[in-house]
Amino acid sequence: MSVTIRNTYGTPHNISEDNPTHVTSCDRYRLPLVGAIAPGDPGFEDMVAWLKDDGHDTRPDGYGLIFLESEEFSATYFGSIEQIEQYKRENADGTATFDAAQGVMYAQWPHGKGWDDFIPRVFWNVAARGAIADGVGLVTAFEHPVAQGAEVVVYEFEGKWLPEQPPANMITYHCTACHQDTFHDGGKVHENNGPHDRRWVARQAREHIVSAARYGVNRDGDSQCRPSDPAMLKVVNAVARQNLGMTYDPLPDDDGAYCATKGPCSIIRELRAGVRPPVYRA
């Protein structure tokens, strides 16, 4: 079954012909980091070891680096230090371009010894670019294939793994058709440290869409898009009224209403309004 995934927010990406969840490139990138490494720098030998293995360690004086990122993909350019210094001078007004044919481009950003200390934490939403705060905001969103008007939204936010822990920058996705809270679905809330985390969450969002397209929105089938049983919220309300003597329901009695007031939909609504949400699960 062929599934077309349509963006409702963010930049469309190029995907594998065989797998709509696997992003292979993007036509537009940000260049958030520009730098250089040279012999004698801490970790230099470890940083270029894989270039040697790949036959591209051709610059004994070091490398100029440009780190590229989109919402769902990233790449690293290795060129001469002179080229990168020229690019930085010409880019004072933000309009310069660089000739990628002068160096070599690798998919994604490098990781491992040396690189993990060299590359700082980078969020998609950055206050200097007009975001609400660093690491707080929408990343991308996709049209739901079955539920009209619904979306699967990838977003950066501040939350807590446990109430007693300090807030952390996190990233996850939310489907406005089934309203699952990914905190209760293991492995779908991630620490937000860089493009690799955003890429992984966007892939999980795409997998959710593919599953919904194949199996629909249901509680009992094979679909990942699986609304919770509203009976549980009604039970909580009934217990509160009976045991606590409450004359009103403390919780909305369906997932959509609950999510809109206390769950991920409340976060997304405020992000779209340009308001910094409170720390989730604080």
PDB file of C-alpha atoms in Angstrom:
ATOM      1  CA  MET A   1       0.000   0.000   0.000  1.00  0.00           C
ATOM      2  CA  SER A   2       1.444   3.339  -1.056  1.00  0.00           C
ATOM      3  CA  VAL A   3       1.017   6.090   1.548  1.00  0.00           C
ATOM      4  CA  THR A   4       1.516   9.753   0.720  1.00  0.00           C
ATOM      5  CA  ILE A   5       2.435  11.877   3.737  1.00  0.00           C
ATOM      6  CA  ARG A   6       1.462  15.522   3.377  1.00  0.00           C
ATOM      7  CA  ASN A   7       2.934  18.351   5.423  1.00  0.00           C
ATOM      8  CA  THR A   8       0.630  20.848   7.088  1.00  0.00           C
ATOM      9  CA  TYR A   9       3.550  22.680   8.722  1.00  0.00           C
ATOM     10  CA  GLY A  10       7.270  22.704   8.053  1.00  0.00           C
ATOM     11  CA  THR A  11       9.317  21.857   4.979  1.00  0.00           C
ATOM     12  CA  PRO A  12       8.433  18.892   2.718  1.00  0.00           C
ATOM     13  CA  HIS A  13      11.208  16.313   2.540  1.00  0.00           C
ATOM     14  CA  ASN A  14      12.400  13.765   0.006  1.00  0.00           C
ATOM     15  CA  ILE A  15      11.782  10.148   0.994  1.00  0.00           C
ATOM     16  CA  SER A  16      12.878   6.678  -0.021  1.00  0.00           C
ATOM     17  CA  GLU A  17      10.948   5.212  -2.954  1.00  0.00           C
ATOM     18  CA  ASP A  18      10.256   2.110  -0.888  1.00  0.00           C
ATOM     19  CA  ASN A  19       9.587   3.590   2.547  1.00  0.00           C
ATOM     20  CA  PRO A  20       7.606   6.793   3.252  1.00  0.00           C
ATOM     21  CA  THR A  21       8.954   6.903   6.814  1.00  0.00           C
ATOM     22  CA  HIS A  22      12.593   7.141   5.669  1.00  0.00           C
ATOM     23  CA  VAL A  23      13.663  10.696   4.820  1.00  0.00           C
ATOM     24  CA  THR A  24      16.651  10.864   2.489  1.00  0.00           C
ATOM     25  CA  SER A  25      17.182  14.607   1.949  1.00  0.00           C
ATOM     26  CA  CYS A  26      15.659  18.060   1.922  1.00  0.00           C
ATOM     27  CA  ASP A  27      15.757  20.924  -0.570  1.00  0.00           C
ATOM     28  CA  ARG A  28      16.266  23.631   2.072  1.00  0.00           C
ATOM     29  CA  TYR A  29      18.509  23.598   5.124  1.00  0.00           C
ATOM     30  CA  ARG A  30      19.561  25.834   7.974  1.00  0.00           C
ATOM     31  CA  LEU A  31      23.258  26.277   8.647  1.00  0.00           C
ATOM     32  CA  PRO A  32      23.272  26.612  12.457  1.00  0.00           C
ATOM     33  CA  LEU A  33      26.946  25.792  13.021  1.00  0.00           C
ATOM     34  CA  VAL A  34      30.039  26.791  11.074  1.00  0.00           C
ATOM     35  CA  GLY A  35      33.540  26.010  12.361  1.00  0.00           C
ATOM     36  CA  ALA A  36      36.867  24.340  11.791  1.00  0.00           C
ATOM     37  CA  ILE A  37      39.076  21.632  13.255  1.00  0.00           C
ATOM     38  CA  ALA A  38      42.844  21.333  12.897  1.00  0.00           C
ATOM     39  CA  PRO A  39      45.689  19.094  14.103  1.00  0.00           C
ATOM     40  CA  GLY A  40      46.360  19.788  17.756  1.00  0.00           C
ATOM     41  CA  ASP A  41      42.726  20.540  18.558  1.00  0.00           C
ATOM     42  CA  PRO A  42      41.272  18.325  21.327  1.00  0.00           C
ATOM     43  CA  GLY A  43      39.918  15.119  19.838  1.00  0.00           C
ATOM     44  CA  PHE A  44      41.080  15.907  16.304  1.00  0.00           C
ATOM     45  CA  GLU A  45      42.476  12.440  15.581  1.00  0.00           C
ATOM     46  CA  ASP A  46      39.288  10.773  16.798  1.00  0.00           C
ATOM     47  CA  MET A  47      37.148  13.206  14.816  1.00  0.00           C
ATOM     48  CA  VAL A  48      38.809  12.448  11.485  1.00  0.00           C
ATOM     49  CA  ALA A  49      39.319   8.714  12.043  1.00  0.00           C
ATOM     50  CA  TRP A  50      36.192   7.794  10.119  1.00  0.00           C
ATOM     51  CA  LEU A  51      37.179  10.172   7.305  1.00  0.00           C
ATOM     52  CA  LYS A  52      40.362   8.130   6.987  1.00  0.00           C
ATOM     53  CA  ASP A  53      38.388   4.906   6.917  1.00  0.00           C
ATOM     54  CA  ASP A  54      36.222   6.348   4.147  1.00  0.00           C
ATOM     55  CA  GLY A  55      39.172   7.562   2.101  1.00  0.00           C
ATOM     56  CA  HIS A  56      38.368  11.256   2.523  1.00  0.00           C
ATOM     57  CA  ASP A  57      41.092  12.375   4.934  1.00  0.00           C
ATOM     58  CA  THR A  58      42.726  14.605   2.319  1.00  0.00           C
ATOM     59  CA  ARG A  59      43.449  17.821   4.248  1.00  0.00           C
ATOM     60  CA  PRO A  60      46.410  17.510   6.641  1.00  0.00           C
ATOM     61  CA  ASP A  61      45.944  21.141   7.713  1.00  0.00           C
ATOM     62  CA  GLY A  62      42.414  20.449   8.982  1.00  0.00           C
ATOM     63  CA  TYR A  63      38.841  20.962   7.878  1.00  0.00           C
ATOM     64  CA  GLY A  64      36.302  23.717   7.625  1.00  0.00           C
ATOM     65  CA  LEU A  65      32.894  22.481   8.710  1.00  0.00           C
ATOM     66  CA  ILE A  66      29.321  23.445   7.956  1.00  0.00           C
ATOM     67  CA  PHE A  67      26.526  21.665   9.786  1.00  0.00           C
ATOM     68  CA  LEU A  68      23.206  21.666   7.928  1.00  0.00           C
ATOM     69  CA  GLU A  69      19.809  20.757   9.355  1.00  0.00           C
ATOM     70  CA  SER A  70      16.153  20.628   8.393  1.00  0.00           C
ATOM     71  CA  GLU A  71      13.205  19.519  10.473  1.00  0.00           C
ATOM     72  CA  GLU A  72      13.772  15.850   9.630  1.00  0.00           C
ATOM     73  CA  PHE A  73      17.272  15.575   8.219  1.00  0.00           C
ATOM     74  CA  SER A  74      20.827  16.802   8.716  1.00  0.00           C
ATOM     75  CA  ALA A  75      24.135  16.791   6.876  1.00  0.00           C
ATOM     76  CA  THR A  76      27.756  17.784   7.463  1.00  0.00           C
ATOM     77  CA  TYR A  77      30.017  19.445   4.921  1.00  0.00           C
ATOM     78  CA  PHE A  78      33.806  19.056   5.109  1.00  0.00           C
ATOM     79  CA  GLY A  79      35.832  21.545   3.078  1.00  0.00           C
ATOM     80  CA  SER A  80      38.970  23.615   3.369  1.00  0.00           C
ATOM     81  CA  ILE A  81      39.422  25.979   6.287  1.00  0.00           C
ATOM     82  CA  GLU A  82      40.071  28.790   3.785  1.00  0.00           C
ATOM     83  CA  GLN A  83      36.734  28.179   2.053  1.00  0.00           C
ATOM     84  CA  ILE A  84      34.836  28.289   5.341  1.00  0.00           C
ATOM     85  CA  GLU A  85      36.596  31.444   6.503  1.00  0.00           C
ATOM     86  CA  GLN A  86      35.671  33.104   3.205  1.00  0.00           C
ATOM     87  CA  TYR A  87      32.084  31.933   3.582  1.00  0.00           C
ATOM     88  CA  LYS A  88      31.881  33.430   7.074  1.00  0.00           C
ATOM     89  CA  ARG A  89      33.164  36.795   5.810  1.00  0.00           C
ATOM     90  CA  GLU A  90      30.753  36.850   2.888  1.00  0.00           C
ATOM     91  CA  ASN A  91      27.850  35.714   5.033  1.00  0.00           C
ATOM     92  CA  ALA A  92      27.882  38.755   7.303  1.00  0.00           C
ATOM     93  CA  ASP A  93      24.475  39.739   5.865  1.00  0.00           C
ATOM     94  CA  GLY A  94      23.198  36.149   5.791  1.00  0.00           C
ATOM     95  CA  THR A  95      23.069  35.838   2.004  1.00  0.00           C
ATOM     96  CA  ALA A  96      26.247  33.901   1.138  1.00  0.00           C
ATOM     97  CA  THR A  97      26.248  30.460  -0.442  1.00  0.00           C
ATOM     98  CA  PHE A  98      28.996  27.866  -0.516  1.00  0.00           C
ATOM     99  CA  ASP A  99      30.160  25.538  -3.256  1.00  0.00           C
ATOM    100  CA  ALA A 100      29.602  22.027  -1.917  1.00  0.00           C
ATOM    101  CA  ALA A 101      31.577  20.568  -4.817  1.00  0.00           C
ATOM    102  CA  GLN A 102      34.812  21.799  -3.206  1.00  0.00           C
ATOM    103  CA  GLY A 103      34.495  19.351  -0.327  1.00  0.00           C
ATOM    104  CA  VAL A 104      32.536  16.306   0.735  1.00  0.00           C
ATOM    105  CA  MET A 105      29.036  16.042   2.215  1.00  0.00           C
ATOM    106  CA  TYR A 106      27.904  13.365   4.665  1.00  0.00           C
ATOM    107  CA  ALA A 107      24.347  12.607   5.709  1.00  0.00           C
ATOM    108  CA  GLN A 108      23.618  13.501   9.351  1.00  0.00           C
ATOM    109  CA  TRP A 109      25.958  15.022  11.934  1.00  0.00           C
ATOM    110  CA  PRO A 110      28.884  12.986  13.261  1.00  0.00           C
ATOM    111  CA  HIS A 111      28.744  11.415  16.706  1.00  0.00           C
ATOM    112  CA  GLY A 112      31.267   9.793  18.983  1.00  0.00           C
ATOM    113  CA  LYS A 113      34.555  10.607  20.619  1.00  0.00           C
ATOM    114  CA  GLY A 114      35.646  14.163  19.925  1.00  0.00           C
ATOM    115  CA  TRP A 115      32.471  15.137  18.101  1.00  0.00           C
ATOM    116  CA  ASP A 116      30.223  14.881  21.147  1.00  0.00           C
ATOM    117  CA  ASP A 117      32.309  17.529  22.907  1.00  0.00           C
ATOM    118  CA  PHE A 118      32.714  19.700  19.809  1.00  0.00           C
ATOM    119  CA  ILE A 119      29.062  19.987  18.729  1.00  0.00           C
ATOM    120  CA  PRO A 120      26.859  21.954  21.145  1.00  0.00           C
ATOM    121  CA  ARG A 121      23.232  21.136  21.859  1.00  0.00           C
ATOM    122  CA  VAL A 122      21.133  22.558  19.025  1.00  0.00           C
ATOM    123  CA  PHE A 123      17.355  22.993  19.073  1.00  0.00           C
ATOM    124  CA  TRP A 124      15.098  23.582  16.080  1.00  0.00           C
ATOM    125  CA  ASN A 125      13.245  26.382  17.853  1.00  0.00           C
ATOM    126  CA  VAL A 126      15.724  29.086  18.877  1.00  0.00           C
ATOM    127  CA  ALA A 127      14.818  32.308  20.689  1.00  0.00           C
ATOM    128  CA  ALA A 128      17.307  34.235  18.553  1.00  0.00           C
ATOM    129  CA  ARG A 129      15.224  33.286  15.508  1.00  0.00           C
ATOM    130  CA  GLY A 130      11.988  34.496  17.086  1.00  0.00           C
ATOM    131  CA  ALA A 131      10.909  31.301  18.851  1.00  0.00           C
ATOM    132  CA  ILE A 132       9.117  31.385  22.197  1.00  0.00           C
ATOM    133  CA  ALA A 133      12.239  29.968  23.850  1.00  0.00           C
ATOM    134  CA  ASP A 134      15.123  27.700  22.965  1.00  0.00           C
ATOM    135  CA  GLY A 135      13.787  24.186  22.451  1.00  0.00           C
ATOM    136  CA  VAL A 136      10.102  25.142  22.754  1.00  0.00           C
ATOM    137  CA  GLY A 137       7.889  25.141  19.675  1.00  0.00           C
ATOM    138  CA  LEU A 138       6.500  23.238  16.712  1.00  0.00           C
ATOM    139  CA  VAL A 139       8.902  21.322  14.472  1.00  0.00           C
ATOM    140  CA  THR A 140       6.647  19.883  11.771  1.00  0.00           C
ATOM    141  CA  ALA A 141       3.132  18.503  11.278  1.00  0.00           C
ATOM    142  CA  PHE A 142       1.457  16.074   8.903  1.00  0.00           C
ATOM    143  CA  GLU A 143      -2.096  15.655   7.666  1.00  0.00           C
ATOM    144  CA  HIS A 144      -3.882  12.654   9.154  1.00  0.00           C
ATOM    145  CA  PRO A 145      -4.719  10.180   6.377  1.00  0.00           C
ATOM    146  CA  VAL A 146      -8.094   9.094   7.805  1.00  0.00           C
ATOM    147  CA  ALA A 147      -9.509  11.607  10.310  1.00  0.00           C
ATOM    148  CA  GLN A 148     -10.457  14.780   8.461  1.00  0.00           C
ATOM    149  CA  GLY A 149      -8.853  17.888   9.934  1.00  0.00           C
ATOM    150  CA  ALA A 150      -6.600  15.911  12.287  1.00  0.00           C
ATOM    151  CA  GLU A 151      -2.798  16.152  12.300  1.00  0.00           C
ATOM    152  CA  VAL A 152       0.238  14.376  13.646  1.00  0.00           C
ATOM    153  CA  VAL A 153       2.394  17.118  15.172  1.00  0.00           C
ATOM    154  CA  VAL A 154       6.090  16.967  16.139  1.00  0.00           C
ATOM    155  CA  TYR A 155       6.975  19.509  18.825  1.00  0.00           C
ATOM    156  CA  GLU A 156       9.728  20.545  21.230  1.00  0.00           C
ATOM    157  CA  PHE A 157       8.677  21.216  24.808  1.00  0.00           C
ATOM    158  CA  GLU A 158       9.767  21.364  28.441  1.00  0.00           C
ATOM    159  CA  GLY A 159       8.671  18.468  30.609  1.00  0.00           C
ATOM    160  CA  LYS A 160       9.560  16.189  33.491  1.00  0.00           C
ATOM    161  CA  TRP A 161      10.125  12.467  33.464  1.00  0.00           C
ATOM    162  CA  LEU A 162       9.064  12.418  37.141  1.00  0.00           C
ATOM    163  CA  PRO A 163       7.521  15.222  39.242  1.00  0.00           C
ATOM    164  CA  GLU A 164      10.549  15.405  41.559  1.00  0.00           C
ATOM    165  CA  GLN A 165      13.034  15.764  38.693  1.00  0.00           C
ATOM    166  CA  PRO A 166      14.118  19.071  37.129  1.00  0.00           C
ATOM    167  CA  PRO A 167      12.578  20.127  33.800  1.00  0.00           C
ATOM    168  CA  ALA A 168      14.231  18.852  30.640  1.00  0.00           C
ATOM    169  CA  ASN A 169      14.056  19.787  26.963  1.00  0.00           C
ATOM    170  CA  MET A 170      12.119  17.045  25.219  1.00  0.00           C
ATOM    171  CA  ILE A 171      10.637  16.206  21.855  1.00  0.00           C
ATOM    172  CA  THR A 172       7.727  13.974  20.855  1.00  0.00           C
ATOM    173  CA  TYR A 173       4.740  13.831  18.524  1.00  0.00           C
ATOM    174  CA  HIS A 174       1.004  13.973  19.080  1.00  0.00           C
ATOM    175  CA  CYS A 175      -1.876  12.713  16.954  1.00  0.00           C
ATOM    176  CA  THR A 176      -5.017  14.845  17.227  1.00  0.00           C
ATOM    177  CA  ALA A 177      -7.153  11.937  16.021  1.00  0.00           C
ATOM    178  CA  CYS A 178      -6.392   9.445  18.806  1.00  0.00           C
ATOM    179  CA  HIS A 179      -4.952  11.811  21.463  1.00  0.00           C
ATOM    180  CA  GLN A 180      -2.482   9.280  22.847  1.00  0.00           C
ATOM    181  CA  ASP A 181      -0.089  10.768  25.382  1.00  0.00           C
ATOM    182  CA  THR A 182       3.301   9.454  24.296  1.00  0.00           C
ATOM    183  CA  PHE A 183       4.569   9.591  27.905  1.00  0.00           C
ATOM    184  CA  HIS A 184       2.479   6.459  28.378  1.00  0.00           C
ATOM    185  CA  ASP A 185       3.776   4.774  25.215  1.00  0.00           C
ATOM    186  CA  GLY A 186       7.419   3.853  25.854  1.00  0.00           C
ATOM    187  CA  GLY A 187      10.147   5.166  23.589  1.00  0.00           C
ATOM    188  CA  LYS A 188       8.224   8.026  22.004  1.00  0.00           C
ATOM    189  CA  VAL A 189       9.357  10.891  24.228  1.00  0.00           C
ATOM    190  CA  HIS A 190      13.027  11.769  23.782  1.00  0.00           C
ATOM    191  CA  GLU A 191      15.591  14.096  25.269  1.00  0.00           C
ATOM    192  CA  ASN A 192      15.999  16.856  22.681  1.00  0.00           C
ATOM    193  CA  ASN A 193      19.701  17.196  21.984  1.00  0.00           C
ATOM    194  CA  GLY A 194      20.041  17.689  18.253  1.00  0.00           C
ATOM    195  CA  PRO A 195      18.892  16.832  14.720  1.00  0.00           C
ATOM    196  CA  HIS A 196      19.166  13.080  15.311  1.00  0.00           C
ATOM    197  CA  ASP A 197      16.475  13.251  18.012  1.00  0.00           C
ATOM    198  CA  ARG A 198      14.143  15.344  15.851  1.00  0.00           C
ATOM    199  CA  ARG A 199      14.713  13.044  12.881  1.00  0.00           C
ATOM    200  CA  TRP A 200      13.845   9.991  14.966  1.00  0.00           C
ATOM    201  CA  VAL A 201      10.643  11.486  16.394  1.00  0.00           C
ATOM    202  CA  ALA A 202       9.527  12.658  12.942  1.00  0.00           C
ATOM    203  CA  ARG A 203      10.102   9.110  11.690  1.00  0.00           C
ATOM    204  CA  GLN A 204       7.915   7.776  14.513  1.00  0.00           C
ATOM    205  CA  ALA A 205       5.230  10.309  13.560  1.00  0.00           C
ATOM    206  CA  ARG A 206       5.419   9.081   9.959  1.00  0.00           C
ATOM    207  CA  GLU A 207       5.095   5.474  11.156  1.00  0.00           C
ATOM    208  CA  HIS A 208       1.952   6.479  13.055  1.00  0.00           C
ATOM    209  CA  ILE A 209       0.500   7.971   9.866  1.00  0.00           C
ATOM    210  CA  VAL A 210       1.331   4.894   7.785  1.00  0.00           C
ATOM    211  CA  SER A 211      -0.306   2.667  10.392  1.00  0.00           C
ATOM    212  CA  ALA A 212      -3.456   4.813  10.427  1.00  0.00           C
ATOM    213  CA  ALA A 213      -3.620   4.742   6.623  1.00  0.00           C
ATOM    214  CA  ARG A 214      -3.363   0.948   6.618  1.00  0.00           C
ATOM    215  CA  TYR A 215      -5.527   0.031   9.585  1.00  0.00           C
ATOM    216  CA  GLY A 216      -7.650   3.098  10.336  1.00  0.00           C
ATOM    217  CA  VAL A 217      -8.404   4.633  13.734  1.00  0.00           C
ATOM    218  CA  ASN A 218      -9.539   1.928  16.143  1.00  0.00           C
ATOM    219  CA  ARG A 219      -9.121   0.615  19.677  1.00  0.00           C
ATOM    220  CA  ASP A 220      -9.077  -3.093  18.987  1.00  0.00           C
ATOM    221  CA  GLY A 221      -7.191  -3.591  15.704  1.00  0.00           C
ATOM    222  CA  ASP A 222      -3.574  -3.369  14.612  1.00  0.00           C
ATOM    223  CA  SER A 223      -3.439   0.395  14.200  1.00  0.00           C
ATOM    224  CA  GLN A 224      -1.016   2.567  16.156  1.00  0.00           C
ATOM    225  CA  CYS A 225      -3.734   5.234  15.975  1.00  0.00           C
ATOM    226  CA  ARG A 226      -5.730   3.933  18.890  1.00  0.00           C
ATOM    227  CA  PRO A 227      -7.980   6.171  20.998  1.00  0.00           C
ATOM    228  CA  SER A 228      -8.261   5.330  24.669  1.00  0.00           C
ATOM    229  CA  ASP A 229     -11.487   4.001  26.104  1.00  0.00           C
ATOM    230  CA  PRO A 230     -13.378   7.033  27.519  1.00  0.00           C
ATOM    231  CA  ALA A 231     -14.936   4.740  30.113  1.00  0.00           C
ATOM    232  CA  MET A 232     -11.823   5.129  32.272  1.00  0.00           C
ATOM    233  CA  LEU A 233     -12.273   8.893  32.599  1.00  0.00           C
ATOM    234  CA  LYS A 234     -15.927   8.372  33.440  1.00  0.00           C
ATOM    235  CA  VAL A 235     -14.963   5.890  36.168  1.00  0.00           C
ATOM    236  CA  VAL A 236     -12.540   8.438  37.699  1.00  0.00           C
ATOM    237  CA  ASN A 237     -15.280  11.084  37.687  1.00  0.00           C
ATOM    238  CA  ALA A 238     -17.802   8.710  39.242  1.00  0.00           C
ATOM    239  CA  VAL A 239     -15.374   7.725  42.020  1.00  0.00           C
ATOM    240  CA  ALA A 240     -14.590  11.399  42.715  1.00  0.00           C
ATOM    241  CA  ARG A 241     -18.260  12.281  42.997  1.00  0.00           C
ATOM    242  CA  GLN A 242     -19.049   9.311  45.213  1.00  0.00           C
ATOM    243  CA  ASN A 243     -16.003   9.160  47.502  1.00  0.00           C
ATOM    244  CA  LEU A 244     -15.074  12.849  47.633  1.00  0.00           C
ATOM    245  CA  GLY A 245     -18.589  14.228  47.593  1.00  0.00           C
ATOM    246  CA  MET A 246     -17.876  16.336  44.517  1.00  0.00           C
ATOM    247  CA  THR A 247     -20.893  17.788  42.726  1.00  0.00           C
ATOM    248  CA  TYR A 248     -19.059  18.115  39.400  1.00  0.00           C
ATOM    249  CA  ASP A 249     -16.751  16.019  37.254  1.00  0.00           C
ATOM    250  CA  PRO A 250     -13.082  16.841  38.035  1.00  0.00           C
ATOM    251  CA  LEU A 251     -11.999  15.637  34.579  1.00  0.00           C
ATOM    252  CA  PRO A 252     -13.506  15.990  31.115  1.00  0.00           C
ATOM    253  CA  ASP A 253     -15.207  12.721  30.242  1.00  0.00           C
ATOM    254  CA  ASP A 254     -13.597  12.133  26.845  1.00  0.00           C
ATOM    255  CA  ASP A 255      -9.998  12.074  25.629  1.00  0.00           C
ATOM    256  CA  GLY A 256     -10.388  14.968  23.214  1.00  0.00           C
ATOM    257  CA  ALA A 257     -11.655  17.341  25.887  1.00  0.00           C
ATOM    258  CA  TYR A 258      -9.112  16.116  28.427  1.00  0.00           C
ATOM    259  CA  CYS A 259      -6.250  16.516  25.948  1.00  0.00           C
ATOM    260  CA  ALA A 260      -7.395  20.032  25.042  1.00  0.00           C
ATOM    261  CA  THR A 261      -7.299  21.169  28.657  1.00  0.00           C
ATOM    262  CA  LYS A 262      -4.591  19.086  30.335  1.00  0.00           C
ATOM    263  CA  GLY A 263      -2.763  17.085  27.669  1.00  0.00           C
ATOM    264  CA  PRO A 264      -0.571  17.536  24.583  1.00  0.00           C
ATOM    265  CA  CYS A 265      -3.271  19.414  22.643  1.00  0.00           C
ATOM    266  CA  SER A 266      -3.110  22.149  25.288  1.00  0.00           C
ATOM    267  CA  ILE A 267       0.650  22.443  24.696  1.00  0.00           C
ATOM    268  CA  ILE A 268       0.260  22.549  20.918  1.00  0.00           C
ATOM    269  CA  ARG A 269      -2.483  25.174  21.136  1.00  0.00           C
ATOM    270  CA  GLU A 270      -0.238  27.483  23.166  1.00  0.00           C
ATOM    271  CA  LEU A 271       2.765  26.857  20.915  1.00  0.00           C
ATOM    272  CA  ARG A 272       0.686  27.913  17.915  1.00  0.00           C
ATOM    273  CA  ALA A 273      -0.437  31.018  19.777  1.00  0.00           C
ATOM    274  CA  GLY A 274       3.170  31.948  20.574  1.00  0.00           C
ATOM    275  CA  VAL A 275       2.715  31.353  24.306  1.00  0.00           C
ATOM    276  CA  ARG A 276       5.252  29.413  26.373  1.00  0.00           C
ATOM    277  CA  PRO A 277       3.380  26.468  27.931  1.00  0.00           C
ATOM    278  CA  PRO A 278       3.975  25.440  31.532  1.00  0.00           C
ATOM    279  CA  VAL A 279       6.350  22.544  32.113  1.00  0.00           C
ATOM    280  CA  TYR A 280       4.473  19.363  31.233  1.00  0.00           C
ATOM    281  CA  ARG A 281       3.913  16.885  34.063  1.00  0.00           C
ATOM    282  CA  ALA A 282       5.419  19.298  36.608  1.00  0.00           C
TER     283      ALA A 282
END
